[in-house]
Every structure is written in C-alpha cells, then in structure tokens.
PDB file of C-alpha atoms in Angstrom:
ATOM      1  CA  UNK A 224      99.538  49.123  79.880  1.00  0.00           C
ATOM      2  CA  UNK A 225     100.096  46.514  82.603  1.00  0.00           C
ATOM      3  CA  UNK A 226      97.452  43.767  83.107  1.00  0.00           C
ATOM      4  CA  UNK A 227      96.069  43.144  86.638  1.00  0.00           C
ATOM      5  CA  UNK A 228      95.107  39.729  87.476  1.00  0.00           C
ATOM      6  CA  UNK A 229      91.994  39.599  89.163  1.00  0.00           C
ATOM      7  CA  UNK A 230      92.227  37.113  92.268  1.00  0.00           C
ATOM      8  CA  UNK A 231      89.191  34.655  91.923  1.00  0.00           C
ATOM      9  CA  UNK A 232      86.678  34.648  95.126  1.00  0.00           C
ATOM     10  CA  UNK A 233      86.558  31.458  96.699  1.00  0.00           C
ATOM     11  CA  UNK A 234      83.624  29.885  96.621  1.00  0.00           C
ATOM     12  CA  UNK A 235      81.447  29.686  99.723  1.00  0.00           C
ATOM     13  CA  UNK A 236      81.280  25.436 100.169  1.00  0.00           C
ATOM     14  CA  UNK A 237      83.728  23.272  98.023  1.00  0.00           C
ATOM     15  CA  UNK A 238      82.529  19.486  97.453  1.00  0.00           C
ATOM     16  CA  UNK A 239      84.541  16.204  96.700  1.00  0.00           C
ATOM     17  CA  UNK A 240      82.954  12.759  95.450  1.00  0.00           C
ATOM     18  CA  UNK A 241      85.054   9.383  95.821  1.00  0.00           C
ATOM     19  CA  UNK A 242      83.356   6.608  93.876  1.00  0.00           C
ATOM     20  CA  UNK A 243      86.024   4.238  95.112  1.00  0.00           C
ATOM     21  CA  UNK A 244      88.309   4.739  98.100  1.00  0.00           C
ATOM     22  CA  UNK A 245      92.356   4.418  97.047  1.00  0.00           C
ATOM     23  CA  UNK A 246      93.110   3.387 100.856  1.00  0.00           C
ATOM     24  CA  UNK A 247      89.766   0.643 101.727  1.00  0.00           C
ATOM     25  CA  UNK A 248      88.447   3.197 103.448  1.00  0.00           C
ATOM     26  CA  UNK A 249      84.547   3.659 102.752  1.00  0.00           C
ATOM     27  CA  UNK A 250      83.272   4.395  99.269  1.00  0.00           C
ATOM     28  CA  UNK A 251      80.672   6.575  97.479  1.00  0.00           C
ATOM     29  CA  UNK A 252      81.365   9.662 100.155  1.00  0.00           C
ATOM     30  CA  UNK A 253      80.870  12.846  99.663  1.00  0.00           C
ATOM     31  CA  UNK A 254      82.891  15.660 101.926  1.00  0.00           C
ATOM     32  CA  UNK A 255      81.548  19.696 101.329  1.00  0.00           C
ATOM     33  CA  UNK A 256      84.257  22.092 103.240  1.00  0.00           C
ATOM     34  CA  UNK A 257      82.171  25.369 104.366  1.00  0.00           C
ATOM     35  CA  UNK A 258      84.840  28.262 103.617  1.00  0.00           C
ATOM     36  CA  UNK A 259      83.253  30.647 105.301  1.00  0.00           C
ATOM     37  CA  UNK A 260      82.654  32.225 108.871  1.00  0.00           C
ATOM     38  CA  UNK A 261      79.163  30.899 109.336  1.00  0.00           C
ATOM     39  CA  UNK A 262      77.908  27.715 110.629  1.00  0.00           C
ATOM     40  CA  UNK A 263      74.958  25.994 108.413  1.00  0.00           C
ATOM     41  CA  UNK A 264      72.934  22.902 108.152  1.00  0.00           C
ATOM     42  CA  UNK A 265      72.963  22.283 104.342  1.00  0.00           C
ATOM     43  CA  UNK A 266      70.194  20.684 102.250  1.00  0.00           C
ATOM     44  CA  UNK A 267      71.804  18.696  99.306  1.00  0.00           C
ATOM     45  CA  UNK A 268      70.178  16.956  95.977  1.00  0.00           C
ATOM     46  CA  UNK A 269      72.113  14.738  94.133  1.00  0.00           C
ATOM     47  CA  UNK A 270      71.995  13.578  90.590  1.00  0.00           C
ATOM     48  CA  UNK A 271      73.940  10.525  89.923  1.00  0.00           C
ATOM     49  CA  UNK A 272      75.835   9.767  86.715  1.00  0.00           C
ATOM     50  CA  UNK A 273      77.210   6.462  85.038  1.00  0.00           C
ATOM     51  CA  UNK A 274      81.094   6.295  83.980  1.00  0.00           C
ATOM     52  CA  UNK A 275      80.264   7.999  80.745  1.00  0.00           C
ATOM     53  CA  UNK A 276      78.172  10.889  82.301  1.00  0.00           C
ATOM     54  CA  UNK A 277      74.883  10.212  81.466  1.00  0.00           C
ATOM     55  CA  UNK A 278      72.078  10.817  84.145  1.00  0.00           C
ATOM     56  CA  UNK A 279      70.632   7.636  85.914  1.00  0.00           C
ATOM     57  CA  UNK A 280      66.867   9.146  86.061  1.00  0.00           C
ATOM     58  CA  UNK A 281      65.669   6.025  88.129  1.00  0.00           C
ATOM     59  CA  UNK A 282      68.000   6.195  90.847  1.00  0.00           C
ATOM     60  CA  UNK A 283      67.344   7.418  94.201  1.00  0.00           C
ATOM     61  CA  UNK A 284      70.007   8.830  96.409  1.00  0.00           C
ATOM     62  CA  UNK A 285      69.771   9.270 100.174  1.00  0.00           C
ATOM     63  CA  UNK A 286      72.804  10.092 102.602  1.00  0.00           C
ATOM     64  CA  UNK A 287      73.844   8.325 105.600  1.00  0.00           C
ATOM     65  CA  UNK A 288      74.451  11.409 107.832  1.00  0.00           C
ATOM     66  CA  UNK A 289      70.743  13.027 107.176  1.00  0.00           C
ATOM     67  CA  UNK A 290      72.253  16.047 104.508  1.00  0.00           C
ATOM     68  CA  UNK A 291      69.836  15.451 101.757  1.00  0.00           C
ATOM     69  CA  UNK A 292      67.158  16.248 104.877  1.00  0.00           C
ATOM     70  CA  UNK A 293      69.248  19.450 105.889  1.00  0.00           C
ATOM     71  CA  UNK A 294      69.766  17.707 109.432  1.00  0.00           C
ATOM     72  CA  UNK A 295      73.880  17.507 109.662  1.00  0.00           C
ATOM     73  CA  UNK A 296      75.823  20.793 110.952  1.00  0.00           C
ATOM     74  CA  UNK A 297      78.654  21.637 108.895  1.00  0.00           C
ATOM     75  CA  UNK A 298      81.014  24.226 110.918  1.00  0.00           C
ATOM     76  CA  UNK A 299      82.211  27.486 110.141  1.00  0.00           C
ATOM     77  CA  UNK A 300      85.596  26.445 108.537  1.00  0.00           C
ATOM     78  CA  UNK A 301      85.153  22.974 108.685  1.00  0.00           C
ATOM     79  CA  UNK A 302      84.495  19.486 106.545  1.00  0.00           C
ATOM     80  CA  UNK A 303      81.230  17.564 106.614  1.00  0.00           C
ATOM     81  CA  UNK A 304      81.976  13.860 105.382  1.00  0.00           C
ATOM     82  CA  UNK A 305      78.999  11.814 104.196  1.00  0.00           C
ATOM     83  CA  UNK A 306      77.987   8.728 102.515  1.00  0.00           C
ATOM     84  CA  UNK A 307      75.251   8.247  99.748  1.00  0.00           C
ATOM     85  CA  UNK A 308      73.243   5.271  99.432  1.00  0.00           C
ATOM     86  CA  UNK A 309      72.157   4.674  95.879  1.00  0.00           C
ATOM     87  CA  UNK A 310      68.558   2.728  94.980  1.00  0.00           C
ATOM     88  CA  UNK A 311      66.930   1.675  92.328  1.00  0.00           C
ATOM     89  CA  UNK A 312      67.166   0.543  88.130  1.00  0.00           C
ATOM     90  CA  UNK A 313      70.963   1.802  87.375  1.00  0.00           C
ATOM     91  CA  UNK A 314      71.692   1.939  90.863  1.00  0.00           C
ATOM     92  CA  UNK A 315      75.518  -0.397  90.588  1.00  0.00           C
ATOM     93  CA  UNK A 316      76.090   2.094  87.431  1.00  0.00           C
ATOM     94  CA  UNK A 317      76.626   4.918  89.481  1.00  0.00           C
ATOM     95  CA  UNK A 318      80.399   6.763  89.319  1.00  0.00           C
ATOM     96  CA  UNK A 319      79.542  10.039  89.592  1.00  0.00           C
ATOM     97  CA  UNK A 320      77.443  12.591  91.299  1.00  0.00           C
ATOM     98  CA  UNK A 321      76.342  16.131  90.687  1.00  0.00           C
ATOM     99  CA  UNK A 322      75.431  17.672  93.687  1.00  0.00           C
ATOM    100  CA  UNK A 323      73.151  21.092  94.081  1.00  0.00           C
ATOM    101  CA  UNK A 324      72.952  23.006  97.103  1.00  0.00           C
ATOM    102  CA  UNK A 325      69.360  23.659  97.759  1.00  0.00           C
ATOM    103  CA  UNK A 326      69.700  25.798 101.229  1.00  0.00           C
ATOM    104  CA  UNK A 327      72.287  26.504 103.709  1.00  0.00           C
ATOM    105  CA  UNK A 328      70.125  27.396 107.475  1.00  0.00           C
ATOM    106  CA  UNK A 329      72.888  29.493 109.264  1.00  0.00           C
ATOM    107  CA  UNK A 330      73.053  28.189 112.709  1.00  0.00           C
ATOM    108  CA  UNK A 331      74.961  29.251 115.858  1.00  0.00           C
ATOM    109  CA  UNK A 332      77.536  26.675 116.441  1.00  0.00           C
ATOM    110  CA  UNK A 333      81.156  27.583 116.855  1.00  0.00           C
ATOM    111  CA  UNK A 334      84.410  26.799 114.411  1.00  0.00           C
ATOM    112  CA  UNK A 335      85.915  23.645 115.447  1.00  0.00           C
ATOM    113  CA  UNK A 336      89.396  23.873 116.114  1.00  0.00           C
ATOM    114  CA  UNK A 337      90.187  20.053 115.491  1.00  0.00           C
ATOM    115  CA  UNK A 338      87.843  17.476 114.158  1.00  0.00           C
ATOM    116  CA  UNK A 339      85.800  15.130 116.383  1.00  0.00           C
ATOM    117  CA  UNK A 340      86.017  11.511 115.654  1.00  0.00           C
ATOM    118  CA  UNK A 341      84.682   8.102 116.057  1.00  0.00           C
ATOM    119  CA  UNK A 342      86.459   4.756 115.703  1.00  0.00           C
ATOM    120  CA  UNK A 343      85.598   0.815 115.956  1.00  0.00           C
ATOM    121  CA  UNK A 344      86.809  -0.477 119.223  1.00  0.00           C
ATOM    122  CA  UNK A 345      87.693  -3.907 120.891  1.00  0.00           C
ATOM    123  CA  UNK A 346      87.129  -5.308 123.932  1.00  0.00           C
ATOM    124  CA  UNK A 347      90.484  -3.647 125.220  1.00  0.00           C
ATOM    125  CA  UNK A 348      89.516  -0.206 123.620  1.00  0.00           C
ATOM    126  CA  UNK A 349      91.756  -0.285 121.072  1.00  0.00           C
ATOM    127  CA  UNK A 350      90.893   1.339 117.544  1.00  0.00           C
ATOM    128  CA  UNK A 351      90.186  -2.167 114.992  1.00  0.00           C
ATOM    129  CA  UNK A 352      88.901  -2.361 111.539  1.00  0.00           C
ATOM    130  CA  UNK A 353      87.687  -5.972 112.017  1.00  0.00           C
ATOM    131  CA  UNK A 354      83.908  -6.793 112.181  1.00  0.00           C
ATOM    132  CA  UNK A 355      84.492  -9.431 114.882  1.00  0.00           C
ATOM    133  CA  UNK A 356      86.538  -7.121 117.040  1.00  0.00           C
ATOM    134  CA  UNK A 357      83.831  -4.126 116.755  1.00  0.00           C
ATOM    135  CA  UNK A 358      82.662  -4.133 120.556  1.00  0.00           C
ATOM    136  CA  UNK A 359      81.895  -0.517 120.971  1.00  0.00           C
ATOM    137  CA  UNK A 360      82.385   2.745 119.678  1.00  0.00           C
ATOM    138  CA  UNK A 361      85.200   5.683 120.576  1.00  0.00           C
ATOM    139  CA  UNK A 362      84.273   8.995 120.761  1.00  0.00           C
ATOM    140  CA  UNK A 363      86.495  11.858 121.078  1.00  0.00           C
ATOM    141  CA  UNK A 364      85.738  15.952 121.188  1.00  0.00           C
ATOM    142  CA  UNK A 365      88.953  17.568 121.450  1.00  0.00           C
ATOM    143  CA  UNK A 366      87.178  20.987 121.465  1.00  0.00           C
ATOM    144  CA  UNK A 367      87.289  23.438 124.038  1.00  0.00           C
ATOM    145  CA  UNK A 368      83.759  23.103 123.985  1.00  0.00           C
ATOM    146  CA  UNK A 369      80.485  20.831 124.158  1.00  0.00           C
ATOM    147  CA  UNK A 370      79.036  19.023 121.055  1.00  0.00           C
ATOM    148  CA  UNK A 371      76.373  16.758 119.866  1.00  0.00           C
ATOM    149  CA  UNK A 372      77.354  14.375 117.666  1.00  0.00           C
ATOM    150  CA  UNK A 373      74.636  11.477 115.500  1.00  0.00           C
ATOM    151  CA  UNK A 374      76.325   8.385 115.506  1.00  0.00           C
ATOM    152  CA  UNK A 375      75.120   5.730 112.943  1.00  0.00           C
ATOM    153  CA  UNK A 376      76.620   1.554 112.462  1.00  0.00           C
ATOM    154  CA  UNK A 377      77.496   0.900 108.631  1.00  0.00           C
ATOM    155  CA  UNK A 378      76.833  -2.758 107.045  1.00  0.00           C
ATOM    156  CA  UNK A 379      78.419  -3.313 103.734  1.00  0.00           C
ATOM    157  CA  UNK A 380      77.947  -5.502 101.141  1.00  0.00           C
ATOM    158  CA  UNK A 381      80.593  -8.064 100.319  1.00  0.00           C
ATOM    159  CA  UNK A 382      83.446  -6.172  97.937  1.00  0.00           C
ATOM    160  CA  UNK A 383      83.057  -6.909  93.571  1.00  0.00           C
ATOM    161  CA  UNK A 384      85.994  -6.534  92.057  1.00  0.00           C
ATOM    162  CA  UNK A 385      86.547  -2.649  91.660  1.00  0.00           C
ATOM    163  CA  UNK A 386      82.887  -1.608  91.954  1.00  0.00           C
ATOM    164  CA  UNK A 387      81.908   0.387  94.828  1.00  0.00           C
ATOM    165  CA  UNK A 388      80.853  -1.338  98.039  1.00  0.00           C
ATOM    166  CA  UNK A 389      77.524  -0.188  98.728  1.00  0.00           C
ATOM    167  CA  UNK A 390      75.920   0.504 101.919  1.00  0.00           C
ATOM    168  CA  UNK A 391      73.402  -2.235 102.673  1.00  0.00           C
ATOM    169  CA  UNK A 392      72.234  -1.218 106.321  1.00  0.00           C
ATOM    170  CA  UNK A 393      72.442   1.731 108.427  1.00  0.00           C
ATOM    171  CA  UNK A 394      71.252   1.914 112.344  1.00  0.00           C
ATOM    172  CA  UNK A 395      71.582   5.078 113.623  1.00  0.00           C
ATOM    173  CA  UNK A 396      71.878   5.089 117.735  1.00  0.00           C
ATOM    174  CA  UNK A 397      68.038   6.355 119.102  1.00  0.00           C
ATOM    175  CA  UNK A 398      69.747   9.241 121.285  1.00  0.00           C
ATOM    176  CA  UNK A 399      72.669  11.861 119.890  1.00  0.00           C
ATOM    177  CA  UNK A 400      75.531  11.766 122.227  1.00  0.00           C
ATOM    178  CA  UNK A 401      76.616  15.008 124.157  1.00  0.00           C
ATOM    179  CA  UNK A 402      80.098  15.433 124.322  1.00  0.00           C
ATOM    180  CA  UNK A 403      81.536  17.512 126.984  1.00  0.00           C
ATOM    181  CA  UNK A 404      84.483  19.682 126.004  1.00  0.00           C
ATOM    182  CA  UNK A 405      87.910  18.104 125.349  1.00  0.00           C
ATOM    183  CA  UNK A 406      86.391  14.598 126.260  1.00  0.00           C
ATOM    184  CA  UNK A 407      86.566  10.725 125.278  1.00  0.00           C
ATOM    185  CA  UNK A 408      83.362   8.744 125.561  1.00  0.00           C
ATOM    186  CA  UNK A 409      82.754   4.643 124.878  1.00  0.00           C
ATOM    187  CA  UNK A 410      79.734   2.906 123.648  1.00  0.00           C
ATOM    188  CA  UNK A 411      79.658  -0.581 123.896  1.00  0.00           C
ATOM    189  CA  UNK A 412      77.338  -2.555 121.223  1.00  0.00           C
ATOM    190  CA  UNK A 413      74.742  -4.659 122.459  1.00  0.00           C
ATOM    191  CA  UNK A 414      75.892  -8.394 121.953  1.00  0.00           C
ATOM    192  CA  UNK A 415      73.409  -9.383 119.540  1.00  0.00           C
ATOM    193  CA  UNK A 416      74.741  -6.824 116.845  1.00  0.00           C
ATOM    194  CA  UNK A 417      78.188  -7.447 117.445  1.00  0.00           C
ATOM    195  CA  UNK A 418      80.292  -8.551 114.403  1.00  0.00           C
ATOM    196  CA  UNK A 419      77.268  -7.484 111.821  1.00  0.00           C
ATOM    197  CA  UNK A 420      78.628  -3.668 111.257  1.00  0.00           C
ATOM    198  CA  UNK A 421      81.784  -3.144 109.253  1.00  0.00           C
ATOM    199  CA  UNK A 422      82.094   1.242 109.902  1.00  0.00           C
ATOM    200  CA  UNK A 423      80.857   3.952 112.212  1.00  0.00           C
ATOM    201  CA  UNK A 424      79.951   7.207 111.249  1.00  0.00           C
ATOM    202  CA  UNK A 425      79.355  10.297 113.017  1.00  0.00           C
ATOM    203  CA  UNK A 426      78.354  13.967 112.339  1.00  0.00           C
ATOM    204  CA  UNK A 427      77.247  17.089 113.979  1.00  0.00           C
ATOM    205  CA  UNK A 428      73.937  18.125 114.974  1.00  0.00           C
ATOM    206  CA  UNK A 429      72.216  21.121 116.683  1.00  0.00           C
ATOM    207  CA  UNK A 430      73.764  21.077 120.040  1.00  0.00           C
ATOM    208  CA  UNK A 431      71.683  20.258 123.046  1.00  0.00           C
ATOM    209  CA  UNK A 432      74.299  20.071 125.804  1.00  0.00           C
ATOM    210  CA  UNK A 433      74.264  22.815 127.872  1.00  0.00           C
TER     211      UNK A 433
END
C-alpha cells in the first residue's frame, strides 16, 4: 500500500510579531499577509505575553494603523504592517503577542502589484532616518491604479538597552491622502513639529479617489 501525503491548505491570513527589530528598524510590529483573493479590513485582539509566556491581564494593546478598530485595508495578496502600543501594569514586560482574528469585512479594493511606501525626507527630498533632517514625508503608489493611504508621525522613547522602544506619541495627518496611479507625492511638516518624530507610517484605507 503506498501512502499519500496530504498537502496542508494554507491558511487564509499568516501573522508575524517582532518584539525587537534585528536591523533598528521599528519594534513591537505586527505584519498579517492575506493569502487569499479577497480584499478585507481585519479586526484584531491581542493578548500580550511576558518572556516566559504568561498573560499580562492588565495590559492594554492598541495599534498604530487603526487594525484593532477594523479600519486598515489589507489587499488581496498582500502584507499589512502595524505597530502595537502597549499600556498599563506589565506593560515594559511584554515579548510576545497572541493575536485573534475577530472579523475580516471583504471589501472591493484591488491586489496590489507592488507595495506603496512612505519615507522621512530632507529638505532636498532625499530619504533620512535622522529626526533633525525629517522635513516632510515621501509618498509613492507605484500601482496602476488610485489609492488612499492614512499616514501617521511616530515619537519614540529614548532606546534601554535591548528592551523594546515603545511608541510614546502618534499624530495621524487629519485628511487620508489620495494617490493617483503610479504617482510620487511630498508632505512637508509644519515647522513647529519638525525634529520631534523619529518614523512614518502608512496604511491603506477604503479608497475615496475617484
């Protein structure tokens, strides 16, 4: 008798939690890939753990990007990044997260065939990584097609050692920014906020542009 070997199903949305970013990049993200055909908006609820495993009852966790509200797009085929916030008693204990998917809202947005971005720019446009060059914001949608995209300034706290860097502050621009197909866009910052943000984040939202 010859055994067949069943080929496992992929599952539908595969997530990813980094405590501590290997390259400086930002900590304490999450990034859920959507393996399927379908569009969705995804509602998430977290349940941070300690080192050891144990659940941290009295901490709160929130995301940066809205997907604890169900408010971020995540693309048919595609990767939404996020990052959580943690509050509360046990809050600088957190190194790990269990993450349940409470709902997944199809929506009608297409596939993205590359990613859209956003960068830190200087006064001469140029991508930086320095607080006291970050003069505006570069945009880029290098889709054959409009998007909307939430943009939102990250303020960090100084860096402990090996802990995580937590997010202290979050100011998330009043209007979502249409993106015409294939197109680069620049926000400059206002003066009086220049040099107090250390990241920008973006994600996807219902589209509006037409």
């Amino acid at each position: 008798m010859v055994g067949v070997r069943r080929q496992r199903k992929p599952q539908p949305f595969t997530v990813r939690y980094v405590p501590v970013a290997a390259d400086g990049s930002l900590d304490q993200t999450l990034s859920i890939t959507n393996n399927t055909d379908v569009s969705v908006q995804p509602t998430l609820r977290f349940t941070p753990r300690s080192m050891y495993g144990m659940e941290l009852p009295h901490v709160t966790t929130v995301t940066v990007n809205g997907s604890h509200l169900g408010r971020a797009v995540l693309p048919a085929n595609g990767t939404l990044t996020e990052v959580l916030r943690f509050d509360g008693q046990g809050s600088r204990q957190v190194r790990g997260v269990d993450i349940e998917l409470v709902s997944a809202e199809e929506i009608d947005h297409p596939a993205l065939e590359n990613p859209t971005r956003t960068v830190m720019i200087d006064l001469e446009q140029k991508a930086t990584d320095e607080p006291a060059d970050f003069w505006g914001i570069g945009m880029v949608n290098p889709n054959p097609f409009g998007v909307t995209m939430r943009v939102s300034l990250l303020q960090l706290e100084p860096r402990d050692r090996d802990n995580p860097r937590q997010v202290v502050d979050v100011v998330t621009l009043q209007e979502d920014v249409d993106m015409a197909s294939q197109s680069n866009h620049v926000i400059w910052l206002p003066e009086d906020v220049r040099g107090q943000f250390h990241d920008v984040v973006h994600c996807l939202v219902p589209p509006t542009f037409v």
